[in-house]
CSV table of C-alpha atoms in Angstrom, one decimal:
chain,number,residue,atom,x,y,z
D,1,UNK,CA,93.3,176.7,81.7
D,2,UNK,CA,93.1,179.7,79.3
D,3,UNK,CA,94.7,182.8,80.8
D,4,UNK,CA,97.1,180.9,83.0
D,5,UNK,CA,100.8,181.2,82.3
D,6,UNK,CA,102.3,178.2,80.5
D,7,UNK,CA,105.0,176.3,82.4
D,8,UNK,CA,108.2,174.7,81.1
D,9,UNK,CA,110.4,172.6,83.3
D,10,UNK,CA,113.9,171.5,82.5
D,11,UNK,CA,115.1,168.5,84.4
D,12,UNK,CA,118.9,168.2,84.7
D,13,UNK,CA,121.0,171.3,85.4
D,14,UNK,CA,124.1,170.6,83.4
D,15,UNK,CA,125.1,171.7,79.9
D,16,UNK,CA,122.1,170.4,77.9
D,17,UNK,CA,119.7,171.7,80.5
D,18,UNK,CA,121.4,175.1,80.5
D,19,UNK,CA,121.1,175.3,76.8
D,20,UNK,CA,117.5,174.1,76.9
D,21,UNK,CA,116.3,177.1,79.0
D,22,UNK,CA,118.0,179.4,76.5
D,23,UNK,CA,116.4,177.5,73.5
D,24,UNK,CA,112.9,177.9,75.1
D,25,UNK,CA,113.4,181.7,75.4
D,26,UNK,CA,115.0,182.0,72.0
D,27,UNK,CA,112.0,180.3,70.4
D,28,UNK,CA,109.7,182.8,72.1
D,29,UNK,CA,108.4,180.9,75.1
D,30,UNK,CA,107.0,183.6,77.5
D,31,UNK,CA,105.7,181.3,80.2
D,32,UNK,CA,107.5,180.3,83.4
D,33,UNK,CA,110.7,178.3,83.1
D,34,UNK,CA,112.1,176.3,86.0
D,35,UNK,CA,115.5,174.5,85.9
D,36,UNK,CA,115.7,171.5,88.3
D,37,UNK,CA,119.0,169.8,89.1
D,38,UNK,CA,120.3,167.1,91.5
D,39,UNK,CA,123.6,168.8,92.1
D,40,UNK,CA,123.6,171.4,94.9
D,41,UNK,CA,125.1,174.3,92.7
D,42,UNK,CA,124.9,176.0,89.4
D,43,UNK,CA,125.6,174.1,86.1
D,44,UNK,CA,129.2,173.9,85.0
D,45,UNK,CA,131.3,172.7,82.1
D,46,UNK,CA,132.6,169.2,82.6
D,47,UNK,CA,135.4,168.9,80.0
D,48,UNK,CA,137.9,170.9,82.1
D,49,UNK,CA,137.3,168.5,85.1
D,50,UNK,CA,139.8,165.9,83.6
D,51,UNK,CA,142.1,168.6,82.2
D,52,UNK,CA,142.7,172.2,83.4
D,53,UNK,CA,140.7,171.8,86.6
D,54,UNK,CA,142.8,168.8,87.7
D,55,UNK,CA,145.9,170.9,87.1
D,56,UNK,CA,144.5,173.7,89.3
D,57,UNK,CA,144.6,176.1,86.3
D,58,UNK,CA,140.9,176.9,86.6
D,59,UNK,CA,138.4,176.8,89.4
D,60,UNK,CA,134.6,176.5,89.7
D,61,UNK,CA,133.8,180.1,88.9
D,62,UNK,CA,135.7,179.7,85.6
D,63,UNK,CA,133.7,176.7,84.5
D,64,UNK,CA,130.2,177.8,85.7
D,65,UNK,CA,127.6,177.9,82.9
D,66,UNK,CA,124.7,180.0,84.2
D,67,UNK,CA,125.3,182.8,86.6
D,68,UNK,CA,122.7,184.8,88.5
D,69,UNK,CA,122.7,187.7,86.0
D,70,UNK,CA,122.0,185.4,83.1
D,71,UNK,CA,119.3,183.6,84.9
D,72,UNK,CA,117.6,186.9,85.6
D,73,UNK,CA,117.9,188.0,82.0
D,74,UNK,CA,116.3,184.7,80.9
D,75,UNK,CA,113.7,184.8,83.7
D,76,UNK,CA,114.5,181.3,84.9
D,77,UNK,CA,113.8,180.0,88.3
D,78,UNK,CA,116.2,177.3,89.6
D,79,UNK,CA,115.9,174.5,92.0
D,80,UNK,CA,119.3,173.0,92.6
D,81,UNK,CA,119.8,170.1,95.0
D,82,UNK,CA,116.5,168.7,93.8
D,83,UNK,CA,116.9,165.3,92.2
D,84,UNK,CA,113.9,164.3,90.0
D,85,UNK,CA,112.5,160.9,91.2
D,86,UNK,CA,109.6,160.3,88.7
D,87,UNK,CA,107.9,161.5,85.6
D,88,UNK,CA,104.1,161.3,85.6
D,89,UNK,CA,103.5,161.9,82.0
D,90,UNK,CA,99.7,161.3,82.3
D,91,UNK,CA,99.1,164.1,84.8
D,92,UNK,CA,102.1,166.1,83.4
D,93,UNK,CA,104.1,166.5,86.5
D,94,UNK,CA,107.7,165.8,87.6
D,95,UNK,CA,108.2,164.4,91.1
D,96,UNK,CA,111.1,165.6,93.1
D,97,UNK,CA,113.1,164.1,96.0
D,98,UNK,CA,111.0,165.9,98.6
D,99,UNK,CA,107.8,164.3,97.2
D,100,UNK,CA,106.5,167.5,95.6
D,101,UNK,CA,105.1,167.4,92.1
D,102,UNK,CA,105.9,170.2,89.6
D,103,UNK,CA,103.3,170.6,86.9
D,104,UNK,CA,104.4,171.3,83.3
D,105,UNK,CA,103.0,172.1,79.9
D,106,UNK,CA,106.3,171.0,78.4
D,107,UNK,CA,109.3,169.3,79.9
D,108,UNK,CA,112.9,168.8,78.7
D,109,UNK,CA,114.7,165.8,80.3
D,110,UNK,CA,118.5,166.2,80.5
D,111,UNK,CA,119.7,164.2,83.4
D,112,UNK,CA,122.8,162.9,81.7
D,113,UNK,CA,125.0,160.0,82.7
D,114,UNK,CA,126.2,158.1,85.8
D,115,UNK,CA,129.8,156.8,85.7
D,116,UNK,CA,130.2,153.0,85.9
D,117,UNK,CA,132.0,151.8,89.0
D,118,UNK,CA,131.8,148.2,90.2
D,119,UNK,CA,130.8,148.0,93.9
D,120,UNK,CA,133.8,146.0,94.9
D,121,UNK,CA,136.1,148.7,93.5
D,122,UNK,CA,134.2,151.7,94.9
D,123,UNK,CA,134.4,150.2,98.4
D,124,UNK,CA,138.0,151.3,98.7
D,125,UNK,CA,139.0,154.9,99.6
D,126,UNK,CA,141.3,156.4,96.9
D,127,UNK,CA,139.2,155.0,94.1
D,128,UNK,CA,137.5,157.7,92.0
D,129,UNK,CA,135.4,158.3,88.9
D,130,UNK,CA,135.3,161.8,87.4
D,131,UNK,CA,131.9,163.1,86.6
D,132,UNK,CA,131.2,165.9,89.1
D,133,UNK,CA,133.2,168.9,90.3
D,134,UNK,CA,133.3,167.2,93.7
D,135,UNK,CA,134.9,164.1,92.1
D,136,UNK,CA,137.5,166.2,90.3
D,137,UNK,CA,138.3,168.2,93.4
D,138,UNK,CA,139.0,165.0,95.3
D,139,UNK,CA,141.3,163.7,92.6
D,140,UNK,CA,143.0,167.0,92.3
D,141,UNK,CA,143.7,167.1,96.0
D,142,UNK,CA,144.9,163.5,96.2
D,143,UNK,CA,147.2,163.9,93.2
D,144,UNK,CA,149.1,166.6,95.1
D,145,UNK,CA,150.6,163.9,97.4
D,146,UNK,CA,150.3,160.8,95.2
D,147,UNK,CA,153.4,159.1,93.7
D,148,UNK,CA,151.6,156.4,91.7
D,149,UNK,CA,148.4,156.7,89.8
D,150,UNK,CA,146.7,153.7,88.2
D,151,UNK,CA,144.0,154.6,85.6
D,152,UNK,CA,141.5,151.8,84.7
D,153,UNK,CA,140.0,152.5,81.3
D,154,UNK,CA,141.8,154.2,78.4
D,155,UNK,CA,138.9,156.2,77.1
D,156,UNK,CA,138.9,160.0,76.9
D,157,UNK,CA,138.7,160.7,80.6
D,158,UNK,CA,141.2,158.1,81.5
D,159,UNK,CA,143.7,159.3,78.9
D,160,UNK,CA,143.2,162.9,79.9
D,161,UNK,CA,143.7,162.3,83.6
D,162,UNK,CA,146.8,160.2,82.8
D,163,UNK,CA,148.3,162.9,80.7
D,164,UNK,CA,147.5,165.6,83.3
D,165,UNK,CA,149.0,163.5,86.1
D,166,UNK,CA,152.3,163.1,84.1
D,167,UNK,CA,152.6,166.9,84.1
D,168,UNK,CA,152.7,166.6,87.9
D,169,UNK,CA,155.6,164.1,87.6
D,170,UNK,CA,153.4,161.3,89.0
D,171,UNK,CA,154.1,157.7,87.9
D,172,UNK,CA,151.1,156.7,85.7
D,173,UNK,CA,149.9,153.3,84.5
D,174,UNK,CA,146.9,153.0,82.3
D,175,UNK,CA,145.1,149.6,82.1
D,176,UNK,CA,142.4,148.6,79.5
D,177,UNK,CA,141.0,145.4,78.4
D,178,UNK,CA,141.0,146.6,74.8
D,179,UNK,CA,144.1,146.5,72.6
D,180,UNK,CA,144.8,150.3,72.4
D,181,UNK,CA,143.7,153.5,74.1
D,182,UNK,CA,140.7,155.3,72.7
D,183,UNK,CA,140.0,152.3,70.4
D,184,UNK,CA,136.2,152.5,70.7
D,185,UNK,CA,136.0,156.3,70.3
D,186,UNK,CA,138.6,156.7,67.5
D,187,UNK,CA,139.0,153.4,65.7
D,188,UNK,CA,142.1,151.4,65.2
D,189,UNK,CA,144.4,153.7,63.2
D,190,UNK,CA,144.1,156.6,65.6
D,191,UNK,CA,144.2,154.3,68.6
D,192,UNK,CA,147.6,153.1,67.5
D,193,UNK,CA,148.8,156.7,67.3
D,194,UNK,CA,147.3,157.4,70.7
D,195,UNK,CA,149.3,154.5,72.2
D,196,UNK,CA,152.5,156.0,70.8
D,197,UNK,CA,151.5,159.4,72.1
D,198,UNK,CA,151.0,158.2,75.6
D,199,UNK,CA,154.1,156.0,75.7
D,200,UNK,CA,156.2,158.9,74.4
D,201,UNK,CA,154.5,161.0,77.1
D,202,UNK,CA,156.0,158.7,79.8
D,203,UNK,CA,152.9,156.6,80.5
D,204,UNK,CA,153.0,152.9,81.1
D,205,UNK,CA,150.2,151.3,79.0
D,206,UNK,CA,149.0,147.9,79.8
D,207,UNK,CA,146.5,147.1,77.1
D,208,UNK,CA,144.5,143.9,76.4
D,209,UNK,CA,144.4,143.2,80.1
D,210,UNK,CA,141.3,142.8,82.3
D,211,UNK,CA,141.4,143.8,85.9
D,212,UNK,CA,141.1,140.9,88.5
D,213,UNK,CA,140.7,142.9,91.7
D,214,UNK,CA,141.7,145.8,93.9
D,215,UNK,CA,143.6,145.1,97.1
D,216,UNK,CA,144.3,147.2,100.2
D,217,UNK,CA,142.9,148.0,103.7
D,218,UNK,CA,140.3,150.7,103.8
D,219,UNK,CA,142.3,152.5,101.2
D,220,UNK,CA,143.3,151.0,97.9
D,221,UNK,CA,147.0,149.9,97.7
D,222,UNK,CA,147.1,147.6,94.7
D,223,UNK,CA,145.4,146.7,91.4
D,224,UNK,CA,145.8,143.1,90.3
D,225,UNK,CA,145.3,142.2,86.7
D,226,UNK,CA,143.9,138.9,85.4
D,227,UNK,CA,147.4,137.9,84.2
D,228,UNK,CA,148.8,138.3,87.7
D,229,UNK,CA,150.5,141.7,87.3
D,230,UNK,CA,150.2,143.7,90.5
D,231,UNK,CA,150.3,147.5,90.3
D,232,UNK,CA,151.0,149.5,93.5
D,233,UNK,CA,148.7,152.5,93.6
D,234,UNK,CA,148.3,155.6,95.8
D,235,UNK,CA,145.2,156.6,93.9
D,236,UNK,CA,143.0,154.9,91.2
D,237,UNK,CA,140.9,156.7,88.7
D,238,UNK,CA,138.2,154.5,86.9
D,239,UNK,CA,137.1,155.7,83.5
D,240,UNK,CA,135.3,152.6,82.1
D,241,UNK,CA,132.3,154.5,80.8
D,242,UNK,CA,129.0,155.8,82.0
D,243,UNK,CA,125.4,154.9,81.5
D,244,UNK,CA,122.3,157.0,80.9
D,245,UNK,CA,120.7,158.0,84.2
D,246,UNK,CA,117.2,156.7,83.4
D,247,UNK,CA,116.4,154.7,86.5
D,248,UNK,CA,114.2,157.5,87.8
D,249,UNK,CA,112.1,157.1,84.6
D,250,UNK,CA,111.2,153.4,85.1
D,251,UNK,CA,107.4,153.2,85.1
D,252,UNK,CA,107.1,156.6,83.3
D,253,UNK,CA,105.9,154.9,80.1
D,254,UNK,CA,108.8,156.5,78.1
D,255,UNK,CA,110.6,154.2,75.7
D,256,UNK,CA,114.0,153.5,77.2
D,257,UNK,CA,116.7,151.7,75.1
D,258,UNK,CA,120.2,152.8,76.1
D,259,UNK,CA,118.8,156.3,76.7
D,260,UNK,CA,115.4,158.0,76.2
D,261,UNK,CA,114.3,157.2,72.7
D,262,UNK,CA,113.3,160.3,70.8
D,263,UNK,CA,112.3,161.3,67.3
D,264,UNK,CA,114.2,163.7,65.1
D,265,UNK,CA,112.7,166.7,67.0
D,266,UNK,CA,113.8,165.5,70.4
D,267,UNK,CA,110.3,164.4,71.3
D,268,UNK,CA,110.1,161.4,73.6
D,269,UNK,CA,106.5,160.3,72.9
D,270,UNK,CA,104.0,161.6,75.6
D,271,UNK,CA,102.6,165.1,75.0
D,272,UNK,CA,105.1,167.8,75.9
D,273,UNK,CA,108.0,165.5,76.8
D,274,UNK,CA,111.4,166.2,75.1
D,275,UNK,CA,115.0,165.0,75.9
D,276,UNK,CA,118.5,166.2,75.2
D,277,UNK,CA,122.1,165.5,75.7
D,278,UNK,CA,123.9,162.4,76.9
D,279,UNK,CA,120.7,160.7,78.0
D,280,UNK,CA,118.8,161.1,74.6
D,281,UNK,CA,118.9,158.6,71.8
D,282,UNK,CA,117.4,160.4,68.8
D,283,UNK,CA,116.9,159.8,65.1
D,284,UNK,CA,119.6,161.8,63.4
D,285,UNK,CA,118.2,162.6,59.9
D,286,UNK,CA,121.7,163.4,58.7
D,287,UNK,CA,122.9,159.8,59.1
D,288,UNK,CA,119.4,158.2,58.9
D,289,UNK,CA,120.1,156.3,62.1
D,290,UNK,CA,119.4,156.3,65.8
D,291,UNK,CA,122.3,157.8,67.9
D,292,UNK,CA,123.2,158.7,71.4
D,293,UNK,CA,126.2,160.9,71.8
D,294,UNK,CA,128.1,161.6,75.0
D,295,UNK,CA,130.0,164.8,74.0
D,296,UNK,CA,130.0,168.4,75.0
D,297,UNK,CA,129.1,169.8,71.5
D,298,UNK,CA,126.1,167.4,71.2
D,299,UNK,CA,124.7,168.4,74.7
D,300,UNK,CA,125.1,172.1,73.8
D,301,UNK,CA,123.5,171.8,70.3
D,302,UNK,CA,120.8,169.3,71.3
D,303,UNK,CA,119.9,171.2,74.5
D,304,UNK,CA,119.1,174.3,72.4
D,305,UNK,CA,117.3,172.2,69.8
D,306,UNK,CA,115.1,170.5,72.5
D,307,UNK,CA,114.2,173.8,74.0
D,308,UNK,CA,113.2,175.1,70.6
D,309,UNK,CA,111.2,171.9,69.7
D,310,UNK,CA,109.4,172.1,73.1
D,311,UNK,CA,108.0,175.5,72.0
D,312,UNK,CA,107.5,175.0,68.2
D,313,UNK,CA,106.7,171.3,68.1
D,314,UNK,CA,106.4,170.0,64.5
D,315,UNK,CA,107.1,173.5,63.1
D,316,UNK,CA,110.7,173.3,64.6
D,317,UNK,CA,113.5,172.1,62.3
D,318,UNK,CA,114.8,168.6,62.9
D,319,UNK,CA,117.9,168.1,65.0
D,320,UNK,CA,120.4,167.1,62.4
D,321,UNK,CA,124.0,167.1,63.6
D,322,UNK,CA,127.5,165.8,62.9
D,323,UNK,CA,128.7,164.5,66.3
D,324,UNK,CA,132.0,166.2,67.2
D,325,UNK,CA,134.4,165.8,70.1
D,326,UNK,CA,137.8,166.9,71.1
D,327,UNK,CA,140.4,166.0,73.7
D,328,UNK,CA,143.7,167.6,74.8
D,329,UNK,CA,146.4,165.1,75.8
D,330,UNK,CA,150.2,165.8,76.1
D,331,UNK,CA,149.7,169.2,74.5
D,332,UNK,CA,148.1,167.6,71.4
D,333,UNK,CA,144.5,168.3,70.1
D,334,UNK,CA,142.6,165.1,69.3
D,335,UNK,CA,139.4,165.6,67.3
D,336,UNK,CA,136.7,163.3,66.0
D,337,UNK,CA,133.7,164.1,63.8
D,338,UNK,CA,131.1,161.4,63.1
D,339,UNK,CA,131.0,158.2,65.1
D,340,UNK,CA,133.7,155.6,64.2
D,341,UNK,CA,132.4,152.0,64.3
D,342,UNK,CA,134.0,148.6,64.2
D,343,UNK,CA,134.2,147.3,60.7
D,344,UNK,CA,134.7,150.8,59.1
D,345,UNK,CA,136.9,151.2,56.0
D,346,UNK,CA,139.7,153.2,57.7
D,347,UNK,CA,142.1,155.2,55.5
D,348,UNK,CA,145.0,157.2,57.0
D,349,UNK,CA,145.4,160.2,54.7
D,350,UNK,CA,148.0,162.2,56.7
D,351,UNK,CA,150.6,161.0,59.1
D,352,UNK,CA,153.6,162.4,60.8
D,353,UNK,CA,154.4,159.9,63.5
D,354,UNK,CA,157.4,161.9,64.9
D,355,UNK,CA,155.0,164.7,65.8
D,356,UNK,CA,152.1,162.4,66.5
D,357,UNK,CA,150.1,164.1,63.7
D,358,UNK,CA,147.5,162.0,61.9
D,359,UNK,CA,144.2,162.1,60.0
D,360,UNK,CA,142.2,159.0,59.5
D,361,UNK,CA,139.0,158.9,57.4
D,362,UNK,CA,136.3,156.3,58.1
D,363,UNK,CA,133.9,155.0,55.4
D,364,UNK,CA,130.8,152.9,55.8
D,365,UNK,CA,128.7,151.4,53.0
D,366,UNK,CA,130.6,153.7,50.6
D,367,UNK,CA,129.8,156.9,52.5
D,368,UNK,CA,132.1,159.1,54.5
D,369,UNK,CA,131.2,158.2,58.1
D,370,UNK,CA,133.8,159.8,60.4
D,371,UNK,CA,137.2,161.6,60.5
D,372,UNK,CA,139.8,161.5,63.3
D,373,UNK,CA,142.6,164.0,63.5
D,374,UNK,CA,145.6,164.6,65.8
D,375,UNK,CA,146.7,168.2,65.6
D,376,UNK,CA,145.0,168.6,62.2
D,377,UNK,CA,142.3,171.1,62.7
D,378,UNK,CA,142.0,172.4,59.2
D,379,UNK,CA,141.6,168.9,57.7
D,380,UNK,CA,139.2,167.8,60.4
D,381,UNK,CA,137.1,170.9,59.7
D,382,UNK,CA,137.0,170.1,55.9
D,383,UNK,CA,135.8,166.6,56.5
D,384,UNK,CA,133.3,167.7,59.1
D,385,UNK,CA,131.8,169.9,56.5
D,386,UNK,CA,131.7,166.9,54.1
D,387,UNK,CA,129.9,164.9,56.8
D,388,UNK,CA,127.3,167.6,57.1
D,389,UNK,CA,126.5,167.6,53.3
D,390,UNK,CA,126.9,163.9,52.9
D,391,UNK,CA,129.8,162.6,50.8
D,392,UNK,CA,130.8,159.4,49.2
D,393,UNK,CA,134.0,157.8,50.4
D,394,UNK,CA,135.4,158.0,46.8
D,395,UNK,CA,134.8,161.8,46.7
D,396,UNK,CA,136.1,162.2,50.3
D,397,UNK,CA,139.4,160.5,49.3
D,398,UNK,CA,139.9,162.4,46.0
D,399,UNK,CA,143.2,164.2,46.0
D,400,UNK,CA,144.6,162.4,49.1
D,401,UNK,CA,147.5,160.1,49.3
D,402,UNK,CA,147.0,157.0,51.3
D,403,UNK,CA,149.7,156.9,54.0
D,404,UNK,CA,151.2,153.6,55.0
D,405,UNK,CA,151.5,153.6,58.8
D,406,UNK,CA,155.0,152.5,59.9
D,407,UNK,CA,154.8,150.2,62.9
D,408,UNK,CA,156.6,151.5,65.9
B,1,UNK,CA,110.6,206.6,65.4
B,2,UNK,CA,110.1,203.4,63.4
B,3,UNK,CA,113.6,203.7,61.9
B,4,UNK,CA,115.2,204.3,65.3
B,5,UNK,CA,113.7,201.1,66.6
B,6,UNK,CA,115.0,199.1,63.7
B,7,UNK,CA,118.5,200.4,64.3
B,8,UNK,CA,118.3,199.4,68.0
B,9,UNK,CA,117.3,195.9,67.0
B,10,UNK,CA,120.5,195.3,65.1
B,11,UNK,CA,122.6,192.5,66.5
B,12,UNK,CA,126.4,192.9,67.0
B,13,UNK,CA,128.6,189.9,67.1
B,14,UNK,CA,131.9,190.1,69.1
B,15,UNK,CA,134.8,187.6,68.8
B,16,UNK,CA,137.7,187.4,71.2
B,17,UNK,CA,140.3,185.8,69.0
B,18,UNK,CA,142.8,185.3,71.8
B,19,UNK,CA,140.3,182.9,73.4
B,20,UNK,CA,139.6,181.0,70.2
B,21,UNK,CA,140.9,177.4,70.1
B,22,UNK,CA,139.7,176.5,66.6
B,23,UNK,CA,137.0,174.0,67.5
B,24,UNK,CA,134.9,175.2,64.6
B,25,UNK,CA,131.5,174.7,66.2
B,26,UNK,CA,130.7,178.4,65.4
B,27,UNK,CA,131.1,177.7,61.7
B,28,UNK,CA,128.3,175.1,61.9
B,29,UNK,CA,126.1,177.2,64.1
B,30,UNK,CA,126.4,180.4,62.1
B,31,UNK,CA,127.6,179.7,58.6
B,32,UNK,CA,128.1,182.9,56.6
B,33,UNK,CA,128.7,184.8,59.9
B,34,UNK,CA,131.9,183.1,61.1
B,35,UNK,CA,134.6,181.0,59.4
B,36,UNK,CA,138.0,179.7,60.3
B,37,UNK,CA,141.1,181.4,58.8
B,38,UNK,CA,144.2,179.5,57.5
B,39,UNK,CA,145.5,179.2,61.0
B,40,UNK,CA,142.3,177.4,62.1
B,41,UNK,CA,141.1,180.4,64.2
B,42,UNK,CA,137.7,181.9,63.9
B,43,UNK,CA,137.1,185.1,61.9
B,44,UNK,CA,134.0,187.2,61.6
B,45,UNK,CA,132.6,187.5,58.1
B,46,UNK,CA,130.1,190.2,59.2
B,47,UNK,CA,129.8,191.7,62.6
B,48,UNK,CA,126.3,193.4,62.4
B,49,UNK,CA,123.3,191.2,61.7
B,50,UNK,CA,119.6,191.7,61.2
B,51,UNK,CA,117.3,190.6,64.0
B,52,UNK,CA,116.4,187.4,62.0
B,53,UNK,CA,119.9,186.0,62.4
B,54,UNK,CA,120.0,186.5,66.2
B,55,UNK,CA,119.2,182.8,66.7
B,56,UNK,CA,122.2,181.7,64.7
B,57,UNK,CA,124.5,184.2,66.5
B,58,UNK,CA,123.2,182.9,69.9
B,59,UNK,CA,123.9,179.3,68.8
B,60,UNK,CA,127.5,180.3,67.9
B,61,UNK,CA,127.9,181.8,71.3
B,62,UNK,CA,126.4,178.8,73.1
B,63,UNK,CA,128.4,176.1,71.1
B,64,UNK,CA,131.8,177.7,71.5
B,65,UNK,CA,133.6,175.6,74.1
B,66,UNK,CA,136.1,178.4,74.8
B,67,UNK,CA,133.5,181.1,75.3
B,68,UNK,CA,135.1,183.4,72.7
B,69,UNK,CA,131.9,184.8,71.1
B,70,UNK,CA,129.4,187.2,72.5
B,71,UNK,CA,126.4,189.1,71.1
B,72,UNK,CA,125.4,192.7,71.9
B,73,UNK,CA,122.1,194.4,71.2
């Protein structure tokens, strides 16, 4: 094969895939690069879909990630509307929906997540998840005439949609089976503050309540909870999480365990195979543990890293990263660095409940493990730096005053 | 001629402060090149870089959610 041009294929045309093509070129890859994506159009940023895009403040052109000029500069060929259906790691090809097989010397897998939606719920019109720009467009259009929105799931997407809908003067109820909004993502102290934020924002929160069923004709009319509460709804948004889109990799020989299992250089095992973004579970040397992160910053950083690793192999530096995410709700910036976990030693070091400001620091096994901040960018930044260098909980708390949270 | 080529290869970093929302990803991508000021907004520590630092500058551009950073040259 000497003398032939080397071939790189990136599967998944969203944020991580967009960054991977860039990472390949930045690392000096001069062979052919092809970006393959299931969606029919150019990659775009997803965070605005549950925020500014819903409000109609930005459109598709504003959130697009790779335009034609940039693709030309990077010398990247694209195949949009081409879902990958199989990886043949032995013969080094990716099979596409039309049955064709694309040969590769190196491949970066970045096919992301699929939102969870029970079939019985999805059977009704007016029930939506928000993952794609088409999903968000449908929700945006229906919110124009809706009077009552029910959101199932008080995670980031559910909370953002709820806050945005309140701006449109829609009656909003958020239901979750956990005790407080954002509990899994932010831990208990911040979740309590998030509950106050949303209640003050005019949202009805029904926490600790599982959903029994949806009712209606062809269109959803009502959500019934397990305790018998019936909620009338013109539109329902379901934000109960998403799962790695690995079904197409069954039989590929890749190790799949809540995502594609990778080493610290994004390598998935078979020669030339790398993964990045929401779908990749990698060994993060900074924390010494296996992680899968579903946030924008990780997809961006890891996409670049996977592209670089695909070119440089073991000579590339490891992908060591402090997970970071943000959310904007009711005009307030929520940030989290590190991954809060149940059982963490949680200390609130700053709190101003009247303005919904808060900083909570999480420790695990004596080490600083995460920080959560509401409108506290400087403090979050400082702790994020400490997470990068590795800091004991004792050092992390030096000079702070523990704040007693007043129950509201 | 050699010297001219080296000048051309210098990398210029541009920051649009009005777009900055203080996420801070740039500080991690390009430490020593960008920092946050006391208001939590990005500030350039240097604006011209040697070619070896192009990769860091590119990562700062890529990891900025508000698309406030660009690189010329």
